[in-house]
Amino acid sequence: EAGVAQSPRYKIIEKRQSVAFWCNPISGHATLYWYQQILGQGPKLLIQFQNNGVVDDSQLPKDRFSAERLKGVDSTLKIQPAKLEDSAVYLCASSSRVNTEAFFGQGTRLTVV
Amino acid sequence: AQKITQTQPGMFVQEKEAVTLDCTYDTSDPSYGLFWYKQPSSGEMIFLIYQGSYDQQNATEGRYSLNFQKARKSANLVISASQLGDSAMYFCAMREETSGSRLTFGEGTQLTVNP
């Protein structure tokens, strides 16, 4: 069974530029999560989808971050414009049901300079 | 207040010995779940073990066991017979019923297994 796929693995951009990350969850997993992991910290949930609907985006900085999950499968997370403090690893995860363990991708390491 | 506290930034253990990674949590929700994840240098978060708040017995998965002390609000991970490949960051996480399926993570513990 293929795991959660994310791309790109690494991205370097200048502040005020925009960037997008892509995630393909495990086939059949209805729940998809985006987490932000700043260096030296644990991951923090940004947004959670159940199929293509948003369940929890309470910690998403909506003035600059947006995410979508079209057709309830792949998802993209966008930052526009980026700030220096957005430098982090962005992890995508999926689970088959709301209350089961989440499986994570390898993440996208973003550096904003 | 921190919901998940991991007080050991770094731990060292000799190969083949057992090690305990500490985790305490804070919740008023009667229904919750506790998770441990391993994050090697490659960056992927690997699920290790789960303990539900109503589970009567401590969870075990191979060399991993969870020492669940509900009254103390602790959920320590025990790794037996450590291997070099166990060197990684370890995160404790909690899911509260009132917060849906959101996982709240601790700051992590860096485990180094010495040969």
PDB file of C-alpha atoms in Angstrom:
ATOM      1  CA  GLU A   1       0.000   0.000   0.000  1.00  0.00           C
ATOM      2  CA  ALA A   2       1.442   3.363  -1.031  1.00  0.00           C
ATOM      3  CA  GLY A   3       1.934   5.913   1.738  1.00  0.00           C
ATOM      4  CA  VAL A   4       1.113   9.602   1.845  1.00  0.00           C
ATOM      5  CA  ALA A   5       2.915  11.408  -0.960  1.00  0.00           C
ATOM      6  CA  GLN A   6       4.019  15.019  -0.734  1.00  0.00           C
ATOM      7  CA  SER A   7       5.820  17.338  -3.093  1.00  0.00           C
ATOM      8  CA  PRO A   8       8.100  19.119  -3.311  1.00  0.00           C
ATOM      9  CA  ARG A   9      10.445  17.805  -0.606  1.00  0.00           C
ATOM     10  CA  TYR A  10      12.276  21.100  -0.322  1.00  0.00           C
ATOM     11  CA  LYS A  11      11.458  24.678  -1.300  1.00  0.00           C
ATOM     12  CA  ILE A  12      13.338  27.941  -0.827  1.00  0.00           C
ATOM     13  CA  ILE A  13      11.549  31.218  -1.548  1.00  0.00           C
ATOM     14  CA  GLU A  14      11.968  34.878  -0.753  1.00  0.00           C
ATOM     15  CA  LYS A  15       9.625  36.593   1.672  1.00  0.00           C
ATOM     16  CA  ARG A  16       6.463  37.970   0.113  1.00  0.00           C
ATOM     17  CA  GLN A  17       6.535  35.298  -2.608  1.00  0.00           C
ATOM     18  CA  SER A  18       3.860  32.629  -2.841  1.00  0.00           C
ATOM     19  CA  VAL A  19       4.293  28.868  -2.597  1.00  0.00           C
ATOM     20  CA  ALA A  20       2.109  25.779  -2.913  1.00  0.00           C
ATOM     21  CA  PHE A  21       2.465  22.275  -1.540  1.00  0.00           C
ATOM     22  CA  TRP A  22       0.743  19.149  -2.804  1.00  0.00           C
ATOM     23  CA  CYS A  23      -0.410  16.060  -0.946  1.00  0.00           C
ATOM     24  CA  ASN A  24      -1.822  12.752  -2.135  1.00  0.00           C
ATOM     25  CA  PRO A  25      -3.237  10.746   0.789  1.00  0.00           C
ATOM     26  CA  ILE A  26      -3.447   6.994   1.163  1.00  0.00           C
ATOM     27  CA  SER A  27      -6.111   5.634  -1.161  1.00  0.00           C
ATOM     28  CA  GLY A  28      -9.509   5.519   0.493  1.00  0.00           C
ATOM     29  CA  HIS A  29      -8.606   7.746   3.418  1.00  0.00           C
ATOM     30  CA  ALA A  30     -11.381  10.254   3.941  1.00  0.00           C
ATOM     31  CA  THR A  31      -9.612  12.421   6.520  1.00  0.00           C
ATOM     32  CA  LEU A  32      -6.674  14.610   5.504  1.00  0.00           C
ATOM     33  CA  TYR A  33      -4.587  16.894   7.730  1.00  0.00           C
ATOM     34  CA  TRP A  34      -1.979  19.587   7.155  1.00  0.00           C
ATOM     35  CA  TYR A  35       0.462  20.183  10.009  1.00  0.00           C
ATOM     36  CA  GLN A  36       3.176  22.809  10.413  1.00  0.00           C
ATOM     37  CA  GLN A  37       6.330  21.749  12.260  1.00  0.00           C
ATOM     38  CA  ILE A  38       8.714  24.539  13.190  1.00  0.00           C
ATOM     39  CA  LEU A  39      12.266  23.432  13.936  1.00  0.00           C
ATOM     40  CA  GLY A  40      12.562  22.082  17.468  1.00  0.00           C
ATOM     41  CA  GLN A  41       8.814  21.886  18.027  1.00  0.00           C
ATOM     42  CA  GLY A  42       6.083  19.324  17.653  1.00  0.00           C
ATOM     43  CA  PRO A  43       3.695  19.505  14.693  1.00  0.00           C
ATOM     44  CA  LYS A  44       0.738  21.900  14.923  1.00  0.00           C
ATOM     45  CA  LEU A  45      -2.499  21.264  13.039  1.00  0.00           C
ATOM     46  CA  LEU A  46      -3.284  23.870  10.375  1.00  0.00           C
ATOM     47  CA  ILE A  47      -6.352  22.355   8.751  1.00  0.00           C
ATOM     48  CA  GLN A  48      -8.330  19.114   8.656  1.00  0.00           C
ATOM     49  CA  PHE A  49     -10.554  17.886   5.836  1.00  0.00           C
ATOM     50  CA  GLN A  50     -13.211  15.193   5.950  1.00  0.00           C
ATOM     51  CA  ASN A  51     -13.626  14.216   2.296  1.00  0.00           C
ATOM     52  CA  ASN A  52     -13.617  17.642   0.614  1.00  0.00           C
ATOM     53  CA  GLY A  53     -15.133  19.583   3.508  1.00  0.00           C
ATOM     54  CA  VAL A  54     -13.186  21.519   6.138  1.00  0.00           C
ATOM     55  CA  VAL A  55     -13.611  20.132   9.665  1.00  0.00           C
ATOM     56  CA  ASP A  56     -11.104  22.248  11.587  1.00  0.00           C
ATOM     57  CA  ASP A  57      -9.177  25.292  10.382  1.00  0.00           C
ATOM     58  CA  SER A  58      -9.100  27.153  13.690  1.00  0.00           C
ATOM     59  CA  GLN A  59      -5.285  27.386  13.703  1.00  0.00           C
ATOM     60  CA  LEU A  60      -4.865  28.307  10.041  1.00  0.00           C
ATOM     61  CA  PRO A  61      -3.616  31.899   9.480  1.00  0.00           C
ATOM     62  CA  LYS A  62      -6.314  32.636   6.958  1.00  0.00           C
ATOM     63  CA  ASP A  63      -4.914  35.993   5.911  1.00  0.00           C
ATOM     64  CA  ARG A  64      -2.070  34.216   4.117  1.00  0.00           C
ATOM     65  CA  PHE A  65      -2.716  30.469   4.169  1.00  0.00           C
ATOM     66  CA  SER A  66      -5.313  28.623   2.127  1.00  0.00           C
ATOM     67  CA  ALA A  67      -5.981  24.983   1.423  1.00  0.00           C
ATOM     68  CA  GLU A  68      -8.318  22.977  -0.711  1.00  0.00           C
ATOM     69  CA  ARG A  69      -9.155  19.350  -1.302  1.00  0.00           C
ATOM     70  CA  LEU A  70     -10.930  18.984  -4.579  1.00  0.00           C
ATOM     71  CA  LYS A  71     -12.879  15.776  -5.175  1.00  0.00           C
ATOM     72  CA  GLY A  72     -11.972  14.568  -1.692  1.00  0.00           C
ATOM     73  CA  VAL A  73      -8.577  13.156  -2.703  1.00  0.00           C
ATOM     74  CA  ASP A  74      -5.505  15.336  -3.361  1.00  0.00           C
ATOM     75  CA  SER A  75      -4.953  18.534  -1.432  1.00  0.00           C
ATOM     76  CA  THR A  76      -2.926  21.697  -1.892  1.00  0.00           C
ATOM     77  CA  LEU A  77      -1.760  24.137   0.763  1.00  0.00           C
ATOM     78  CA  LYS A  78      -0.821  27.647  -0.342  1.00  0.00           C
ATOM     79  CA  ILE A  79       0.977  30.486   1.392  1.00  0.00           C
ATOM     80  CA  GLN A  80       0.673  33.981  -0.084  1.00  0.00           C
ATOM     81  CA  PRO A  81       2.605  36.077   0.775  1.00  0.00           C
ATOM     82  CA  ALA A  82       5.200  34.117   2.738  1.00  0.00           C
ATOM     83  CA  LYS A  83       6.882  35.486   5.844  1.00  0.00           C
ATOM     84  CA  LEU A  84      10.196  34.506   7.423  1.00  0.00           C
ATOM     85  CA  GLU A  85       8.359  32.807  10.300  1.00  0.00           C
ATOM     86  CA  ASP A  86       6.671  30.425   7.852  1.00  0.00           C
ATOM     87  CA  SER A  87       9.948  28.532   7.542  1.00  0.00           C
ATOM     88  CA  ALA A  88       9.025  25.042   8.710  1.00  0.00           C
ATOM     89  CA  VAL A  89       8.261  21.518   7.608  1.00  0.00           C
ATOM     90  CA  TYR A  90       4.717  21.103   6.302  1.00  0.00           C
ATOM     91  CA  LEU A  91       3.406  17.627   6.961  1.00  0.00           C
ATOM     92  CA  CYS A  92       0.404  16.051   5.341  1.00  0.00           C
ATOM     93  CA  ALA A  93      -1.342  13.117   7.008  1.00  0.00           C
ATOM     94  CA  SER A  94      -4.395  10.983   6.343  1.00  0.00           C
ATOM     95  CA  SER A  95      -6.539   8.530   8.232  1.00  0.00           C
ATOM     96  CA  SER A  96      -9.288   6.140   7.230  1.00  0.00           C
ATOM     97  CA  ARG A  97     -11.686   7.340   9.906  1.00  0.00           C
ATOM     98  CA  VAL A  98     -11.762  10.292  12.222  1.00  0.00           C
ATOM     99  CA  ASN A  99     -10.674   8.387  15.310  1.00  0.00           C
ATOM    100  CA  THR A 100      -7.932   6.169  13.940  1.00  0.00           C
ATOM    101  CA  GLU A 101      -4.216   6.823  13.768  1.00  0.00           C
ATOM    102  CA  ALA A 102      -2.947   9.261  11.175  1.00  0.00           C
ATOM    103  CA  PHE A 103      -0.305   8.271   8.625  1.00  0.00           C
ATOM    104  CA  PHE A 104       2.144  11.010   7.676  1.00  0.00           C
ATOM    105  CA  GLY A 105       4.058  11.893   4.546  1.00  0.00           C
ATOM    106  CA  GLN A 106       7.720  12.885   4.565  1.00  0.00           C
ATOM    107  CA  GLY A 107       6.885  16.559   4.549  1.00  0.00           C
ATOM    108  CA  THR A 108       7.947  19.626   2.599  1.00  0.00           C
ATOM    109  CA  ARG A 109      10.741  21.663   4.137  1.00  0.00           C
ATOM    110  CA  LEU A 110      10.120  25.350   3.404  1.00  0.00           C
ATOM    111  CA  THR A 111      12.798  27.978   3.885  1.00  0.00           C
ATOM    112  CA  VAL A 112      11.789  31.622   3.530  1.00  0.00           C
ATOM    113  CA  VAL A 113      14.724  34.012   3.085  1.00  0.00           C
TER     114      VAL A 113
ATOM    115  CA  ALA B   1      -1.144  25.477  29.812  1.00  0.00           C
ATOM    116  CA  GLN B   2       0.694  22.856  27.813  1.00  0.00           C
ATOM    117  CA  LYS B   3      -1.544  19.949  26.943  1.00  0.00           C
ATOM    118  CA  ILE B   4       1.367  17.577  26.307  1.00  0.00           C
ATOM    119  CA  THR B   5       4.669  17.844  28.166  1.00  0.00           C
ATOM    120  CA  GLN B   6       7.803  15.934  27.308  1.00  0.00           C
ATOM    121  CA  THR B   7      10.456  16.950  29.813  1.00  0.00           C
ATOM    122  CA  GLN B   8      13.420  15.126  28.250  1.00  0.00           C
ATOM    123  CA  PRO B   9      14.847  17.047  25.278  1.00  0.00           C
ATOM    124  CA  GLY B  10      17.435  14.303  24.792  1.00  0.00           C
ATOM    125  CA  MET B  11      17.974  10.748  25.997  1.00  0.00           C
ATOM    126  CA  PHE B  12      20.829   8.311  25.528  1.00  0.00           C
ATOM    127  CA  VAL B  13      20.693   4.525  25.834  1.00  0.00           C
ATOM    128  CA  GLN B  14      23.026   1.653  25.152  1.00  0.00           C
ATOM    129  CA  GLU B  15      22.080  -0.800  22.448  1.00  0.00           C
ATOM    130  CA  LYS B  16      19.998  -3.740  23.767  1.00  0.00           C
ATOM    131  CA  GLU B  17      18.963  -1.857  26.916  1.00  0.00           C
ATOM    132  CA  ALA B  18      15.478  -0.559  27.698  1.00  0.00           C
ATOM    133  CA  VAL B  19      14.598   3.132  27.793  1.00  0.00           C
ATOM    134  CA  THR B  20      11.592   5.106  29.039  1.00  0.00           C
ATOM    135  CA  LEU B  21      10.478   8.337  27.393  1.00  0.00           C
ATOM    136  CA  ASP B  22       8.284  10.500  29.588  1.00  0.00           C
ATOM    137  CA  CYS B  23       4.996  12.143  28.640  1.00  0.00           C
ATOM    138  CA  THR B  24       2.461  13.919  30.813  1.00  0.00           C
ATOM    139  CA  TYR B  25      -0.791  15.395  29.573  1.00  0.00           C
ATOM    140  CA  ASP B  26      -3.475  17.787  30.677  1.00  0.00           C
ATOM    141  CA  THR B  27      -7.137  17.404  29.819  1.00  0.00           C
ATOM    142  CA  SER B  28     -10.516  17.629  31.472  1.00  0.00           C
ATOM    143  CA  ASP B  29     -12.120  15.576  28.731  1.00  0.00           C
ATOM    144  CA  PRO B  30     -13.100  12.106  30.043  1.00  0.00           C
ATOM    145  CA  SER B  31     -12.571  10.564  26.604  1.00  0.00           C
ATOM    146  CA  TYR B  32      -9.203  10.933  24.943  1.00  0.00           C
ATOM    147  CA  GLY B  33      -6.491   8.973  23.181  1.00  0.00           C
ATOM    148  CA  LEU B  34      -2.738   9.054  23.544  1.00  0.00           C
ATOM    149  CA  PHE B  35      -0.320   8.353  20.704  1.00  0.00           C
ATOM    150  CA  TRP B  36       3.405   7.984  20.265  1.00  0.00           C
ATOM    151  CA  TYR B  37       5.105   8.760  16.966  1.00  0.00           C
ATOM    152  CA  LYS B  38       8.711   8.315  15.854  1.00  0.00           C
ATOM    153  CA  GLN B  39      10.320  10.847  13.520  1.00  0.00           C
ATOM    154  CA  PRO B  40      13.643   9.763  12.013  1.00  0.00           C
ATOM    155  CA  SER B  41      15.911  12.241  10.276  1.00  0.00           C
ATOM    156  CA  SER B  42      14.074  11.568   7.004  1.00  0.00           C
ATOM    157  CA  GLY B  43      11.175  13.569   8.463  1.00  0.00           C
ATOM    158  CA  GLU B  44       8.286  11.127   8.235  1.00  0.00           C
ATOM    159  CA  MET B  45       6.153  10.653  11.359  1.00  0.00           C
ATOM    160  CA  ILE B  46       5.757   6.937  12.074  1.00  0.00           C
ATOM    161  CA  PHE B  47       2.892   5.772  14.285  1.00  0.00           C
ATOM    162  CA  LEU B  48       4.080   3.500  17.102  1.00  0.00           C
ATOM    163  CA  ILE B  49       1.367   2.897  19.691  1.00  0.00           C
ATOM    164  CA  TYR B  50      -2.038   4.057  20.930  1.00  0.00           C
ATOM    165  CA  GLN B  51      -3.734   4.088  24.336  1.00  0.00           C
ATOM    166  CA  GLY B  52      -7.377   4.995  24.870  1.00  0.00           C
ATOM    167  CA  SER B  53      -8.455   6.667  28.086  1.00  0.00           C
ATOM    168  CA  TYR B  54     -10.883   3.865  28.861  1.00  0.00           C
ATOM    169  CA  ASP B  55      -8.470   1.045  28.091  1.00  0.00           C
ATOM    170  CA  GLN B  56      -7.922  -1.085  31.171  1.00  0.00           C
ATOM    171  CA  GLN B  57      -4.614  -2.547  30.082  1.00  0.00           C
ATOM    172  CA  ASN B  58      -1.415  -0.860  28.953  1.00  0.00           C
ATOM    173  CA  ALA B  59      -0.933  -0.961  25.203  1.00  0.00           C
ATOM    174  CA  THR B  60       1.901  -3.004  23.730  1.00  0.00           C
ATOM    175  CA  GLU B  61       3.225  -3.261  20.154  1.00  0.00           C
ATOM    176  CA  GLY B  62       6.273  -5.449  19.752  1.00  0.00           C
ATOM    177  CA  ARG B  63       9.173  -3.767  21.560  1.00  0.00           C
ATOM    178  CA  TYR B  64       7.024  -0.748  22.424  1.00  0.00           C
ATOM    179  CA  SER B  65       4.808  -0.527  25.470  1.00  0.00           C
ATOM    180  CA  LEU B  66       2.928   2.368  26.971  1.00  0.00           C
ATOM    181  CA  ASN B  67       2.999   2.819  30.751  1.00  0.00           C
ATOM    182  CA  PHE B  68      -0.384   4.497  31.244  1.00  0.00           C
ATOM    183  CA  GLN B  69      -1.006   6.006  34.690  1.00  0.00           C
ATOM    184  CA  LYS B  70      -4.335   7.769  34.396  1.00  0.00           C
ATOM    185  CA  ALA B  71      -4.392   9.310  37.872  1.00  0.00           C
ATOM    186  CA  ARG B  72      -0.965  10.840  37.281  1.00  0.00           C
ATOM    187  CA  LYS B  73      -1.899  11.801  33.684  1.00  0.00           C
ATOM    188  CA  SER B  74       1.211  10.187  32.341  1.00  0.00           C
ATOM    189  CA  ALA B  75       1.731   8.001  29.276  1.00  0.00           C
ATOM    190  CA  ASN B  76       5.363   7.011  29.142  1.00  0.00           C
ATOM    191  CA  LEU B  77       6.773   5.042  26.216  1.00  0.00           C
ATOM    192  CA  VAL B  78       9.005   2.095  27.031  1.00  0.00           C
ATOM    193  CA  ILE B  79      11.274   0.729  24.318  1.00  0.00           C
ATOM    194  CA  SER B  80      12.803  -2.620  25.168  1.00  0.00           C
ATOM    195  CA  ALA B  81      16.007  -4.036  23.673  1.00  0.00           C
ATOM    196  CA  SER B  82      16.992  -0.764  21.972  1.00  0.00           C
ATOM    197  CA  GLN B  83      18.409  -0.935  18.461  1.00  0.00           C
ATOM    198  CA  LEU B  84      20.575   1.544  16.579  1.00  0.00           C
ATOM    199  CA  GLY B  85      17.643   2.209  14.265  1.00  0.00           C
ATOM    200  CA  ASP B  86      15.612   3.482  17.199  1.00  0.00           C
ATOM    201  CA  SER B  87      17.647   6.711  17.189  1.00  0.00           C
ATOM    202  CA  ALA B  88      15.104   9.401  16.283  1.00  0.00           C
ATOM    203  CA  MET B  89      12.784  12.076  17.665  1.00  0.00           C
ATOM    204  CA  TYR B  90       9.824  10.699  19.602  1.00  0.00           C
ATOM    205  CA  PHE B  91       6.596  12.638  19.976  1.00  0.00           C
ATOM    206  CA  CYS B  92       3.761  12.066  22.382  1.00  0.00           C
ATOM    207  CA  ALA B  93       0.367  13.286  21.171  1.00  0.00           C
ATOM    208  CA  MET B  94      -3.193  13.464  22.465  1.00  0.00           C
ATOM    209  CA  ARG B  95      -6.586  13.507  20.843  1.00  0.00           C
ATOM    210  CA  GLU B  96      -9.476  14.813  22.933  1.00  0.00           C
ATOM    211  CA  GLU B  97     -13.023  13.875  22.039  1.00  0.00           C
ATOM    212  CA  THR B  98     -14.127  17.490  22.269  1.00  0.00           C
ATOM    213  CA  SER B  99     -11.542  18.580  19.693  1.00  0.00           C
ATOM    214  CA  GLY B 100     -12.544  16.021  17.074  1.00  0.00           C
ATOM    215  CA  SER B 101      -9.595  14.188  15.594  1.00  0.00           C
ATOM    216  CA  ARG B 102      -7.009  16.937  16.046  1.00  0.00           C
ATOM    217  CA  LEU B 103      -3.723  15.602  17.437  1.00  0.00           C
ATOM    218  CA  THR B 104      -1.892  17.871  19.884  1.00  0.00           C
ATOM    219  CA  PHE B 105       1.815  17.078  20.016  1.00  0.00           C
ATOM    220  CA  GLY B 106       4.484  17.551  22.661  1.00  0.00           C
ATOM    221  CA  GLU B 107       7.885  19.074  21.946  1.00  0.00           C
ATOM    222  CA  GLY B 108       9.535  15.713  21.440  1.00  0.00           C
ATOM    223  CA  THR B 109      12.476  13.756  22.861  1.00  0.00           C
ATOM    224  CA  GLN B 110      15.603  13.057  20.812  1.00  0.00           C
ATOM    225  CA  LEU B 111      16.693   9.468  21.501  1.00  0.00           C
ATOM    226  CA  THR B 112      20.211   8.351  20.678  1.00  0.00           C
ATOM    227  CA  VAL B 113      21.111   4.667  20.848  1.00  0.00           C
ATOM    228  CA  ASN B 114      24.808   4.058  21.357  1.00  0.00           C
ATOM    229  CA  PRO B 115      26.527   0.871  20.124  1.00  0.00           C
TER     230      PRO B 115
END
